[in-house]
mmCIF file of C-alpha atoms in Angstrom:
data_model
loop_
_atom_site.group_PDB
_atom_site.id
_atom_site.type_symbol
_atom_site.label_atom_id
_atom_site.label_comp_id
_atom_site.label_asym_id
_atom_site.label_seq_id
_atom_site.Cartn_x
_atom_site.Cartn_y
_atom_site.Cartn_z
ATOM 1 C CA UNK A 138 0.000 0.000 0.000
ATOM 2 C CA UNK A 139 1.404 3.462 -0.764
ATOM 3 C CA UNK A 140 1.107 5.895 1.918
ATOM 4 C CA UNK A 141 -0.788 9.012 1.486
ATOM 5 C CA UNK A 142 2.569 11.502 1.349
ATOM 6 C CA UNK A 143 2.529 14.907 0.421
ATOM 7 C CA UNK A 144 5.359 15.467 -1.978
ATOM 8 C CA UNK A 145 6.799 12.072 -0.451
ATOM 9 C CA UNK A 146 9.178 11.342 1.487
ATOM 10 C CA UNK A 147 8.850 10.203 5.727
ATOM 11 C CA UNK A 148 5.518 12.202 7.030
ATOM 12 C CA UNK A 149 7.085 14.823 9.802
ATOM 13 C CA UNK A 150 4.202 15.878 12.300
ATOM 14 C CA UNK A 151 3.867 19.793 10.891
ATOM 15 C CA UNK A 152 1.340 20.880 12.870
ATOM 16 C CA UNK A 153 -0.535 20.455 16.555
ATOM 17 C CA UNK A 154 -3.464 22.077 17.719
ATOM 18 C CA UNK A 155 -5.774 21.958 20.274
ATOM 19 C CA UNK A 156 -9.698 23.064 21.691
ATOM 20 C CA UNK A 157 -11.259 22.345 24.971
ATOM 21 C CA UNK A 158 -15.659 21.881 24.407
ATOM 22 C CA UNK A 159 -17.574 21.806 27.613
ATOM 23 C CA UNK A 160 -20.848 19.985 27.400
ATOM 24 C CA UNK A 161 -23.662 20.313 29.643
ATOM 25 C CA UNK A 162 -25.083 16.746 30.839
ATOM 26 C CA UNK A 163 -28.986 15.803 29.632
ATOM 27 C CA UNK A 164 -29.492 15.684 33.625
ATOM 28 C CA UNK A 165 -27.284 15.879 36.776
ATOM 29 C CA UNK A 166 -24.664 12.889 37.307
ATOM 30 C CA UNK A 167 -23.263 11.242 39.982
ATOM 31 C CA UNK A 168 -21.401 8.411 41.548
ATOM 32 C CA UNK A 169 -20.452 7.648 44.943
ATOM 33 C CA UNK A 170 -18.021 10.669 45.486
ATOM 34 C CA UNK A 171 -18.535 13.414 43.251
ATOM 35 C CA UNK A 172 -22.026 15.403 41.266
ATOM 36 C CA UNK A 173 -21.141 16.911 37.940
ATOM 37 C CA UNK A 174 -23.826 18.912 35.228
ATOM 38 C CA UNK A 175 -21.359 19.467 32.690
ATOM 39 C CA UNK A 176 -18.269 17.149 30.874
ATOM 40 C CA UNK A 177 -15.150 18.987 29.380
ATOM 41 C CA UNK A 178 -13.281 17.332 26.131
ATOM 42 C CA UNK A 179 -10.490 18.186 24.856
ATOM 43 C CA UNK A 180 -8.950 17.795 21.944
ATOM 44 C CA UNK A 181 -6.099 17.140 19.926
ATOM 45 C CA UNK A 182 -5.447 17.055 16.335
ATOM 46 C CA UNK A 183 -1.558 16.333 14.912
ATOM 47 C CA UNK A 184 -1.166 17.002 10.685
ATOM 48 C CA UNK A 185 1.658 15.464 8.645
ATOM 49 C CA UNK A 186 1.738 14.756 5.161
ATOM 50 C CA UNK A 187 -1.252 16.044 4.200
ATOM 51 C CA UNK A 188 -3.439 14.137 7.231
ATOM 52 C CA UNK A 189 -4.884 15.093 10.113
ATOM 53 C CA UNK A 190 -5.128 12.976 13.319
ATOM 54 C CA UNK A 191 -7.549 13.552 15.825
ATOM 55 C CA UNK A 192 -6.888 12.828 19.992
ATOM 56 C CA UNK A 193 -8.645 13.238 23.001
ATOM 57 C CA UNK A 194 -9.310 13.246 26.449
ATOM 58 C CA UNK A 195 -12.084 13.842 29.207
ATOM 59 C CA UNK A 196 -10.625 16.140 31.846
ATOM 60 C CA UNK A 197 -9.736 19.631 32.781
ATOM 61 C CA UNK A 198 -9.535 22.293 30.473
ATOM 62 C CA UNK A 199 -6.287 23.379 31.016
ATOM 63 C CA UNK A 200 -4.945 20.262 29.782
ATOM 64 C CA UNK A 201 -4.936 21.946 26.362
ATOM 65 C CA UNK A 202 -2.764 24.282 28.163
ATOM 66 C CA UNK A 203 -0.152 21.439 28.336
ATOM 67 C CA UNK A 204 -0.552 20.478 24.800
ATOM 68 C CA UNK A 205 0.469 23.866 23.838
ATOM 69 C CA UNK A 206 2.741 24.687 26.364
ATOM 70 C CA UNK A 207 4.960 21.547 26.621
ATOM 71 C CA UNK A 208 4.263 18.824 24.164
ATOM 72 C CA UNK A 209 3.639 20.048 20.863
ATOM 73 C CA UNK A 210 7.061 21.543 20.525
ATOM 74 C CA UNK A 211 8.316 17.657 21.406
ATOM 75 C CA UNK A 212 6.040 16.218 18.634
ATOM 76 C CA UNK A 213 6.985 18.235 16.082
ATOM 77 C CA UNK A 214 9.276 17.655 13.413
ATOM 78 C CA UNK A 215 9.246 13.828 14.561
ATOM 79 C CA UNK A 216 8.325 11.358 12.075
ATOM 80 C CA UNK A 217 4.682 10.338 12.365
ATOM 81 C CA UNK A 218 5.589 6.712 11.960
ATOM 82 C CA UNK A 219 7.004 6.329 15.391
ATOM 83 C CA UNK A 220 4.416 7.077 17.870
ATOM 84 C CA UNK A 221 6.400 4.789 20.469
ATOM 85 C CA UNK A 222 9.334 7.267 20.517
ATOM 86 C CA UNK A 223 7.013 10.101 20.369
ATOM 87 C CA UNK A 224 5.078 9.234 23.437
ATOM 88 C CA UNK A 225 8.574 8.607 25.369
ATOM 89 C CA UNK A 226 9.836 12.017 24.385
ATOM 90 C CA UNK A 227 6.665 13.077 25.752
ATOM 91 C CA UNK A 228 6.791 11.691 28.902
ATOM 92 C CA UNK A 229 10.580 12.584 29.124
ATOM 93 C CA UNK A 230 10.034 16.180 28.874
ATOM 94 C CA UNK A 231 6.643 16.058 31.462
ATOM 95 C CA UNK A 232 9.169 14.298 34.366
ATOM 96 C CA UNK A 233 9.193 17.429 36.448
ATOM 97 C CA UNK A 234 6.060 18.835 35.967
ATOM 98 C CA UNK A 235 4.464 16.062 37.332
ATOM 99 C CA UNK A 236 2.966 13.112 34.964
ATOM 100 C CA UNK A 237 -0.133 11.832 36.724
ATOM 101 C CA UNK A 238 -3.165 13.721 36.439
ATOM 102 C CA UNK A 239 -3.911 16.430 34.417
ATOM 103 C CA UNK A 240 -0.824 16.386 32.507
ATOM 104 C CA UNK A 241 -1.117 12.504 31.384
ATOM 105 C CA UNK A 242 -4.422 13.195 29.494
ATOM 106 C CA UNK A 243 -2.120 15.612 27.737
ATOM 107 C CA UNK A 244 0.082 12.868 26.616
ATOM 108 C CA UNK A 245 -2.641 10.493 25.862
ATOM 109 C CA UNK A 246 -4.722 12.987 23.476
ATOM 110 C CA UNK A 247 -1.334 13.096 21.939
ATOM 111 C CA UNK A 248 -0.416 9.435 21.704
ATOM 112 C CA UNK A 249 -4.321 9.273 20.443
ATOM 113 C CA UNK A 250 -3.973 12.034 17.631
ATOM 114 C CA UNK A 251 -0.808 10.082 16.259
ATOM 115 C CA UNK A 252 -1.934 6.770 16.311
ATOM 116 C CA UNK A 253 -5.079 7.985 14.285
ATOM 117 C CA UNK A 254 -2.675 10.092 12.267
ATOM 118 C CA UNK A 255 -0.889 7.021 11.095
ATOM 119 C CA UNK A 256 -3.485 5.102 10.353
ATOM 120 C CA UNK A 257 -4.994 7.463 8.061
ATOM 121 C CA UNK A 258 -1.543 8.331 6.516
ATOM 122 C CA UNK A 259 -1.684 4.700 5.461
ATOM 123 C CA UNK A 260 -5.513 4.701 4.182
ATOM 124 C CA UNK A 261 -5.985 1.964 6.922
ATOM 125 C CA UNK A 262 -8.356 1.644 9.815
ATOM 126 C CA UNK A 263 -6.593 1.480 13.231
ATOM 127 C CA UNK A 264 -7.643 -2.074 13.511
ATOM 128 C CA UNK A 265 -5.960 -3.192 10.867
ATOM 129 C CA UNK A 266 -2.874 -0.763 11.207
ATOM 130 C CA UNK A 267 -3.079 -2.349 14.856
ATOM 131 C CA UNK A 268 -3.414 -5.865 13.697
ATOM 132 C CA UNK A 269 -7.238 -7.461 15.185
ATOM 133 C CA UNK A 270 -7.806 -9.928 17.603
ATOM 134 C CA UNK A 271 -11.302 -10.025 16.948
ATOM 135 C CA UNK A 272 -13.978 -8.544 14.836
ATOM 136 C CA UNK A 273 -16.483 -7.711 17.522
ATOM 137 C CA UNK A 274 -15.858 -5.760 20.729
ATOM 138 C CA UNK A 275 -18.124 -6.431 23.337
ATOM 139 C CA UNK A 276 -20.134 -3.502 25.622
ATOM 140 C CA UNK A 277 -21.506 -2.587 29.031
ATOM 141 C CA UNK A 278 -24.491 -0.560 29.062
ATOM 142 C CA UNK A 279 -22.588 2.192 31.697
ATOM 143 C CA UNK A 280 -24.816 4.852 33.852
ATOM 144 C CA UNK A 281 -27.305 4.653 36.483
ATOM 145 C CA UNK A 282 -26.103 7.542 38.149
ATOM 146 C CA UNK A 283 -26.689 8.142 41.657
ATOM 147 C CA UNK A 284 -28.039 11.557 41.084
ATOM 148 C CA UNK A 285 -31.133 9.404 39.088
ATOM 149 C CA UNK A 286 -34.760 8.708 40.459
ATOM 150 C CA UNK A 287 -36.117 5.620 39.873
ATOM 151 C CA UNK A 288 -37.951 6.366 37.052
ATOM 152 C CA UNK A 289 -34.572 7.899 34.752
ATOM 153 C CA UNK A 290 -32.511 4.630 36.309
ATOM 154 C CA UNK A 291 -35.487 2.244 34.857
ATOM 155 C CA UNK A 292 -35.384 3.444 31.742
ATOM 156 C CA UNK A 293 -31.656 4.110 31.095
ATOM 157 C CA UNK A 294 -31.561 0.082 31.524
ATOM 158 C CA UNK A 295 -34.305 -0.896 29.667
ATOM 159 C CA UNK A 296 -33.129 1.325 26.620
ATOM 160 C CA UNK A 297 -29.978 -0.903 27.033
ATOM 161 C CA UNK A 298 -31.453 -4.730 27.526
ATOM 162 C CA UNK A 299 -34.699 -3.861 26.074
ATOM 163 C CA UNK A 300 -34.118 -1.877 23.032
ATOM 164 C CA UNK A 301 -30.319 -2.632 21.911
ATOM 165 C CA UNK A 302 -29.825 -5.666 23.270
ATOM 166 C CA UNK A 303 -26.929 -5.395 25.588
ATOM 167 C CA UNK A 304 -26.325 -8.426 27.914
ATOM 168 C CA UNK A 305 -24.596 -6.405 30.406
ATOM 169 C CA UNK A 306 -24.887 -3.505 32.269
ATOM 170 C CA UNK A 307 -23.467 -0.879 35.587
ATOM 171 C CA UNK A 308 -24.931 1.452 37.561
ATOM 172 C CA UNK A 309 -23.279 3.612 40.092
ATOM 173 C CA UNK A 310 -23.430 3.306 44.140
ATOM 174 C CA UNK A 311 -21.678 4.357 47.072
ATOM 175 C CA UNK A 312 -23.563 7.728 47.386
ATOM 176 C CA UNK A 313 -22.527 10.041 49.746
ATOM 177 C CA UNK A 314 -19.095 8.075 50.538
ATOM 178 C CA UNK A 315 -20.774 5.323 51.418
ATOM 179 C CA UNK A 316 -23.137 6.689 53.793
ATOM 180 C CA UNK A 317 -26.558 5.751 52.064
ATOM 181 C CA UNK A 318 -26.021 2.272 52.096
ATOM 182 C CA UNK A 319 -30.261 1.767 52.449
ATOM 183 C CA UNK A 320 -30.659 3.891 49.352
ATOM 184 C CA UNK A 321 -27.306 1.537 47.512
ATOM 185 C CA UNK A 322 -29.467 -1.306 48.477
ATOM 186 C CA UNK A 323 -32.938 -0.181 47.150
ATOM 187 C CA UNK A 324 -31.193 1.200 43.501
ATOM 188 C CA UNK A 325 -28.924 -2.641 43.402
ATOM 189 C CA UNK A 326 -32.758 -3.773 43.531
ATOM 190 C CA UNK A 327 -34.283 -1.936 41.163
ATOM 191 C CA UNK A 328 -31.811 -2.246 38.776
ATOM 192 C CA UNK A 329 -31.977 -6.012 38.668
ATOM 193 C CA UNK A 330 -35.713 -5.898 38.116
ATOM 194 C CA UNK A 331 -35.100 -3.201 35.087
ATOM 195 C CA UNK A 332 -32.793 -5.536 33.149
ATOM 196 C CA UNK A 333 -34.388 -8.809 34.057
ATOM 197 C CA UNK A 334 -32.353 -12.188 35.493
ATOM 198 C CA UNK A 335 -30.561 -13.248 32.244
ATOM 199 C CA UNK A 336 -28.086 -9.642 32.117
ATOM 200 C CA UNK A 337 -25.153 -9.444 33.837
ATOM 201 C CA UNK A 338 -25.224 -6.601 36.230
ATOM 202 C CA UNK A 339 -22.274 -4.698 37.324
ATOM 203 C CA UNK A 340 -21.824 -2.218 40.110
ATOM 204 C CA UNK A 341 -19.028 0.875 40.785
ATOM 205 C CA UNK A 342 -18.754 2.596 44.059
ATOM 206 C CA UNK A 343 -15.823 4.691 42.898
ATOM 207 C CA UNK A 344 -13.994 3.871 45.899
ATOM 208 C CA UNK A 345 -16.415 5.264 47.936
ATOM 209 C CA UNK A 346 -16.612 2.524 51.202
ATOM 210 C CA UNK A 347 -14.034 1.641 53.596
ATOM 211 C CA UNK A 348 -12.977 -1.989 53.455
ATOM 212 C CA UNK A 349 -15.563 -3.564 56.178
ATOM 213 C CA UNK A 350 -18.130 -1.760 54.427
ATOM 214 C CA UNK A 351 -17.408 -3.049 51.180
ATOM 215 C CA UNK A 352 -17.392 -6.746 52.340
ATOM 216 C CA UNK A 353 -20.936 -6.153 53.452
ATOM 217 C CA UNK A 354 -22.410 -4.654 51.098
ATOM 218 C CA UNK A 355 -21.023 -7.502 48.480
ATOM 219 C CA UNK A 356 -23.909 -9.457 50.399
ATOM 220 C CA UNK A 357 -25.974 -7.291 48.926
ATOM 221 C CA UNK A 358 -24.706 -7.866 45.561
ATOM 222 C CA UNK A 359 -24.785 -11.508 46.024
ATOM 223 C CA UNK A 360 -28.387 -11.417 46.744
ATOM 224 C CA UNK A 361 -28.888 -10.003 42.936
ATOM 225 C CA UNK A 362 -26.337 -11.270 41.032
ATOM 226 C CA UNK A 363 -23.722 -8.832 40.770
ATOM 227 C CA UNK A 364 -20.850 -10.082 39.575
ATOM 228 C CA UNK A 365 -18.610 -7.150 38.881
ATOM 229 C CA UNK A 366 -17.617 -4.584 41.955
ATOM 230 C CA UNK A 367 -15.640 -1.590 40.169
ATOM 231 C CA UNK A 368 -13.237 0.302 43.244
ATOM 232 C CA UNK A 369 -15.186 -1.386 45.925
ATOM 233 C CA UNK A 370 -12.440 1.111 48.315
ATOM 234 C CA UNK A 371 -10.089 3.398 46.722
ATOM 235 C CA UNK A 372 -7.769 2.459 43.710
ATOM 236 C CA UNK A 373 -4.727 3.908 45.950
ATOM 237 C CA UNK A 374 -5.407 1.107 47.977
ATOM 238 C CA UNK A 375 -4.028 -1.842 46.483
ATOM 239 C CA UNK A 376 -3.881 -3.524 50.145
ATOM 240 C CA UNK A 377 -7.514 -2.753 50.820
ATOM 241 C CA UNK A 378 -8.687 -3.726 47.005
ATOM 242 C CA UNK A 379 -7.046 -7.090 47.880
ATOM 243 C CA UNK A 380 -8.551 -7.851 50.930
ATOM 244 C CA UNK A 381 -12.078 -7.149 49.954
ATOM 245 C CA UNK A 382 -11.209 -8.986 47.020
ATOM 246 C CA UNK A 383 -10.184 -12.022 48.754
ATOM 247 C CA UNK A 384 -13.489 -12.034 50.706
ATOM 248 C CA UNK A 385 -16.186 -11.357 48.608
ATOM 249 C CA UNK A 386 -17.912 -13.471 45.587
ATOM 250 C CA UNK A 387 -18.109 -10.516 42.708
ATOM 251 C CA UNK A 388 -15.171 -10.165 40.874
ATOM 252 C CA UNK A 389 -13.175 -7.061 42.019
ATOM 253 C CA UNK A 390 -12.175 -4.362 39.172
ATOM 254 C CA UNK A 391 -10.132 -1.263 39.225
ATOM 255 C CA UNK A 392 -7.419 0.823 37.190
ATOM 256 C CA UNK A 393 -9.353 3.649 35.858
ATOM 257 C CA UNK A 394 -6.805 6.177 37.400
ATOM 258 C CA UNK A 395 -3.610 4.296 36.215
ATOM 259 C CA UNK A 396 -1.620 7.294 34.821
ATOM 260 C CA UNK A 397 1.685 5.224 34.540
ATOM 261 C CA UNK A 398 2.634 1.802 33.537
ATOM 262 C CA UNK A 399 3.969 0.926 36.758
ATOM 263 C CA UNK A 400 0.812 1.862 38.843
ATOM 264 C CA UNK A 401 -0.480 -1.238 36.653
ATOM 265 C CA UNK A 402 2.614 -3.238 37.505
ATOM 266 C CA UNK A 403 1.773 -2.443 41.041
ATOM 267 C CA UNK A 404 -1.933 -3.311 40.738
ATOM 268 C CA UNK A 405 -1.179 -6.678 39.319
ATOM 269 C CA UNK A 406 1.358 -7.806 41.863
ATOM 270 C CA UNK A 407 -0.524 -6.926 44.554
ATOM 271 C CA UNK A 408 -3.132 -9.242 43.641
ATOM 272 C CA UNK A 409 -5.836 -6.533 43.808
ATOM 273 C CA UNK A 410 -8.001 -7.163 40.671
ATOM 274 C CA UNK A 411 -9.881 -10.052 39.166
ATOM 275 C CA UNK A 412 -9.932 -7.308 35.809
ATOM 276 C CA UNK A 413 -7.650 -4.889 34.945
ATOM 277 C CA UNK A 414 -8.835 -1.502 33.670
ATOM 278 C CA UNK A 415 -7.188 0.589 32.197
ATOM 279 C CA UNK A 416 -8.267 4.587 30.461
ATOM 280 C CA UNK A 417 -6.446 5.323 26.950
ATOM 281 C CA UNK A 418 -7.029 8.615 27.309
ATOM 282 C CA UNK A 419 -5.352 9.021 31.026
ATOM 283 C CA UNK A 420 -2.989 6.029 31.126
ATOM 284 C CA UNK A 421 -0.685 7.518 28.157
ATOM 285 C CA UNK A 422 -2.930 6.903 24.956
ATOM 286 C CA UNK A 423 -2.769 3.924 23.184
ATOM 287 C CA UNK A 424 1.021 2.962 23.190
ATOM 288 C CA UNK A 425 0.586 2.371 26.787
ATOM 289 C CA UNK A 426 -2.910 0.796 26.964
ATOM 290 C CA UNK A 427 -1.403 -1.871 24.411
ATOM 291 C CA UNK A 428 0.835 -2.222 27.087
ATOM 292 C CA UNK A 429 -0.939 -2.849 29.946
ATOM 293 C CA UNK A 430 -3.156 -5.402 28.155
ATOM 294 C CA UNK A 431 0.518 -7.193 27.904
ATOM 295 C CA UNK A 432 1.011 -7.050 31.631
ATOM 296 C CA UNK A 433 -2.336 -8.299 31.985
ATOM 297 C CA UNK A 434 -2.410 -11.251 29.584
ATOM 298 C CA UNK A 435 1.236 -12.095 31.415
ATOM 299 C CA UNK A 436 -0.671 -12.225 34.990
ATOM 300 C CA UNK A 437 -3.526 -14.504 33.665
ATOM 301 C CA UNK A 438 -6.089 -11.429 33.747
ATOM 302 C CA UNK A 439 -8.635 -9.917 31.281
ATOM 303 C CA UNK A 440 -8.586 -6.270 30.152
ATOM 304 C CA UNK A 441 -11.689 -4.298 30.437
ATOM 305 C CA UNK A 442 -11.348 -0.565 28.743
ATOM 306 C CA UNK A 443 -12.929 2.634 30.904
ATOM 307 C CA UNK A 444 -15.039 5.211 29.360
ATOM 308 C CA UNK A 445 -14.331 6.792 26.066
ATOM 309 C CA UNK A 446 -15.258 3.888 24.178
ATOM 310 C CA UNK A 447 -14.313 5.243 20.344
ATOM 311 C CA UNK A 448 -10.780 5.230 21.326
ATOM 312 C CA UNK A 449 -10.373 2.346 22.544
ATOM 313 C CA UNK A 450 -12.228 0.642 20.220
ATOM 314 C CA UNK A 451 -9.923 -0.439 17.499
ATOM 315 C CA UNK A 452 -7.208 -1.159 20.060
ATOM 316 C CA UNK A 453 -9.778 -3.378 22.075
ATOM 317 C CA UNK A 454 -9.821 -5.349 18.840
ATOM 318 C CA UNK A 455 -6.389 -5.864 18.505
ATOM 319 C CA UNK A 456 -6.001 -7.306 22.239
ATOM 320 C CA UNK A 457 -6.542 -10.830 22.680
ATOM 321 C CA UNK A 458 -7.437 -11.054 26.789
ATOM 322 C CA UNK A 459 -9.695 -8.196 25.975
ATOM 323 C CA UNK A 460 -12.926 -8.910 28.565
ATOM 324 C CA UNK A 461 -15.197 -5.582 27.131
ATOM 325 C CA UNK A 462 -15.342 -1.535 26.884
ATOM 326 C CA UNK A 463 -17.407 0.272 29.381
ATOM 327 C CA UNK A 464 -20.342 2.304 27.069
ATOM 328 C CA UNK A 465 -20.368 5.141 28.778
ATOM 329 C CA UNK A 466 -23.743 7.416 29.274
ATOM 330 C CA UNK A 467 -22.047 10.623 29.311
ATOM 331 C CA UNK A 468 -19.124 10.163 26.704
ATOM 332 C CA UNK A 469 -20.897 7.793 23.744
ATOM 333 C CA UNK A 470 -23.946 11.217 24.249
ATOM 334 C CA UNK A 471 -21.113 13.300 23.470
ATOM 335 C CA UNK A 472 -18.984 11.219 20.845
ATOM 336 C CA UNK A 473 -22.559 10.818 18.720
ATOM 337 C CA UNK A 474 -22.853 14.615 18.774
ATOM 338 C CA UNK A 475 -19.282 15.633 18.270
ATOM 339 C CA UNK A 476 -18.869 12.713 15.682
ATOM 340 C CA UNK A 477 -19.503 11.379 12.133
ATOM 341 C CA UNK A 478 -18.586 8.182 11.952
ATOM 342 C CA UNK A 479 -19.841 6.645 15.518
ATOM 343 C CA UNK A 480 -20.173 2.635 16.736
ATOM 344 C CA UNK A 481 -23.562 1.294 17.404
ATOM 345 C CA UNK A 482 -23.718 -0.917 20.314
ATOM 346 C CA UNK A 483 -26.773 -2.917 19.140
ATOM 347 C CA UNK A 484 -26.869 -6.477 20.396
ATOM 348 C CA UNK A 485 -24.060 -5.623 22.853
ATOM 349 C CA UNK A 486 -20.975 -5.296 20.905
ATOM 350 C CA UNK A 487 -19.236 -3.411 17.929
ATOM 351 C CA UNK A 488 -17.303 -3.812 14.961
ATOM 352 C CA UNK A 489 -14.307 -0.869 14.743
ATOM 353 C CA UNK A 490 -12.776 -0.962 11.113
ATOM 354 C CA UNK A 491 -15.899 -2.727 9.508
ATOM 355 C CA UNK A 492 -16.684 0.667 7.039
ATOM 356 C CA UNK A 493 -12.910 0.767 6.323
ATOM 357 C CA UNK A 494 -12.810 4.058 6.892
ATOM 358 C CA UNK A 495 -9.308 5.517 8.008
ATOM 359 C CA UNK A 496 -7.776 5.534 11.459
ATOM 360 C CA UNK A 497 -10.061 5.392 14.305
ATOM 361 C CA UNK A 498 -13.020 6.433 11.936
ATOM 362 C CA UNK A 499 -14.411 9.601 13.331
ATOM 363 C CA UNK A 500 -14.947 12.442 11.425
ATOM 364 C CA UNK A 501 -15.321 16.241 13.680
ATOM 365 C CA UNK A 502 -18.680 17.810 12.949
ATOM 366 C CA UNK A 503 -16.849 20.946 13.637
ATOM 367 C CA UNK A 504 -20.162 23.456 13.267
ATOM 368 C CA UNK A 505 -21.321 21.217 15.516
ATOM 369 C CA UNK A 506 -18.728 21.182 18.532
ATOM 370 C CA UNK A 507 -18.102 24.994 18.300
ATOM 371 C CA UNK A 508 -21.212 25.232 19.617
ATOM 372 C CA UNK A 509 -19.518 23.968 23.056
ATOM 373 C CA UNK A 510 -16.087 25.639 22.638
ATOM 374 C CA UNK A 511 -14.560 27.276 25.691
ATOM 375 C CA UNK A 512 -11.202 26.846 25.145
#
């Protein structure tokens, strides 16, 4: 296949820019430690050769800030083949400012942007670029905020088992910081009357209960057939996440807030997860995703991606332990709007790279998203 090269040549990333969009929620969200009415994107998009890749991440505004500021100086003039050596100069020149956090979304919109860049310099979908796995991704029906009556929770999971068909779902508890374990128990309840006793049911609590707690409310969850318990106590608390894990029947998840490799090193030796998670767009983009589906294939464990499900789509298909992507309320609302080009989840899983079209497949509908601009 010939590459799509401007005057030919090795592609050099020529160009990096950046926007932040903040969208208000269709109603007020929450989990088990924090309430939230509006969700900020931001992105990145990398040119070379005569393509444009598009990045992003869900986080603070002034991560765009660090885009500018710090890494698009390191990206540029580098050849937009290597996105490995890319994302190391990235983190290289990030050491002292302090990777985790804010400034690791940077680097992942990045490490996003290029991958996609890549792809579409070589007229290939990121699946194949990637090299699949699979065809079909599965999904999780993702929601069920705490902040929802009982009427908005019933039919968020109905719209998911009823009407598209997906096998699985999660719904949010812990409210408060664990101190409304009555109202946990009613909404765990509820929720498995919504979807029925043939779909899997999930729960996260964010790490909002203290270890004890957490062991009795899994009782709870046995009583309804819960089988996945996402941060049953904090995810700094690889002790704790062990324990509880140890004695309760639900398989305990976490890794959402792994910013570095290591932290999933960590994770994994400390025995603290029946499922790794891990967040392309926090954990250092792709390149590092790929790699922590490595460290968890080598400890015997399944990888299950967080949130932001059209970028991790194509690399979910190119993982073999993969276990599912989490199909997020608040981000697949805001990728449908933002994006041509979009997944549908019907019959509870999707097929990135089926439409051949380049890279990750999204196309901006950029009328659309300067609606939301703020940055």
């Amino acid at each position: 296949m010939t590459p799509r090269i401007a005057g030919g040549g090795e592609p050099l990333v020529d160009g990096v820019e950046t926007a932040a969009y903040t969208i208000p929620t269709d109603a007020p969200e929450g989990d088990g430690t924090l309430t939230w009415d509006s969700t900020t994107m931001v992105m990145v998009q990398v040119s070379a050769g005569g393509a444009t890749g598009l990045g992003y991440t869900y986080g603070a505004a002034a991560t765009a800030e660090v885009v500018d500021r710090q890494l698009a100086a390191v990206v540029t003039g580098r050849c937009a083949w290597d996105v490995p050596a890319a994302n190391e100069a990235m983190n290289r020149a990030v050491r002292n400012a302090g990777r985790p956090g804010l400034i690791a979304g940077a680097v992942s919109a990045v490490d996003i942007a290029l991958w996609d860049l890549k792809a579409r310099l070589l007229d290939l979908p990121l699946t194949r670029l990637l090299g699949a796995s699979r065809t079909d991704v599965p999904v999780y029906g993702s929601g069920g905020f705490t902040t929802y009556d009982s009427r908005q929770l019933d039919r968020q999971l109905r719209h998911w088992v009823e009407e598209q068909a997906v096998p699985r779902v999660k719904i949010k508890i812990g409210e408060s910081w664990g101190r409304a374990e009555q109202r946990d128990r009613e909404r765990i309840a509820q929720a498995r009357r919504s979807i029925g006793a043939a779909a899997e049911f999930y729960v996260d609590a964010n790490g909002a209960y203290d270890r004890k707690q957490a062991v009795r409310m899994a009782r709870c969850l046995d009583e309804h057939g819960v089988t996945w318990f996402e941060e049953p106590v904090s995810s700094d608390d690889l002790t704790g996440l062990a324990q509880v894990r140890a004695a309760v029947v639900p398989e305990v998840t976490a890794g959402e807030y792994g910013y570095t490799l290591a932290y999933f090193g960590h994770l994994l030796g400390a025995g603290a997860v029946d499922c790794l998670q891990a967040d392309a767009t926090r954990c250092g983009g792709i390149t590092v995703w790929l790699r922590a589906a490595a460290l968890a294939e080598a400890a015997g464990l399944e990888l299950s991606g967080h949130c932001a499900p059209h970028v991790h789509a194509h690399a979910a298909a190119a993982i073999p332990n993969l276990r599912h992507l989490e199909w997020f309320h608040d981000h697949t609302r805001i990728e449908d709007l933002f994006f041509d080009g979009t997944l549908d989840p019907q019959g509870g899983s999707i097929r990135p790279g089926a439409d051949g079209a380049p890279g990750h497949g999204l196309t901006l509908r950029a009328e659309q998203a300067e609606k939301y601009r703020t940055g």
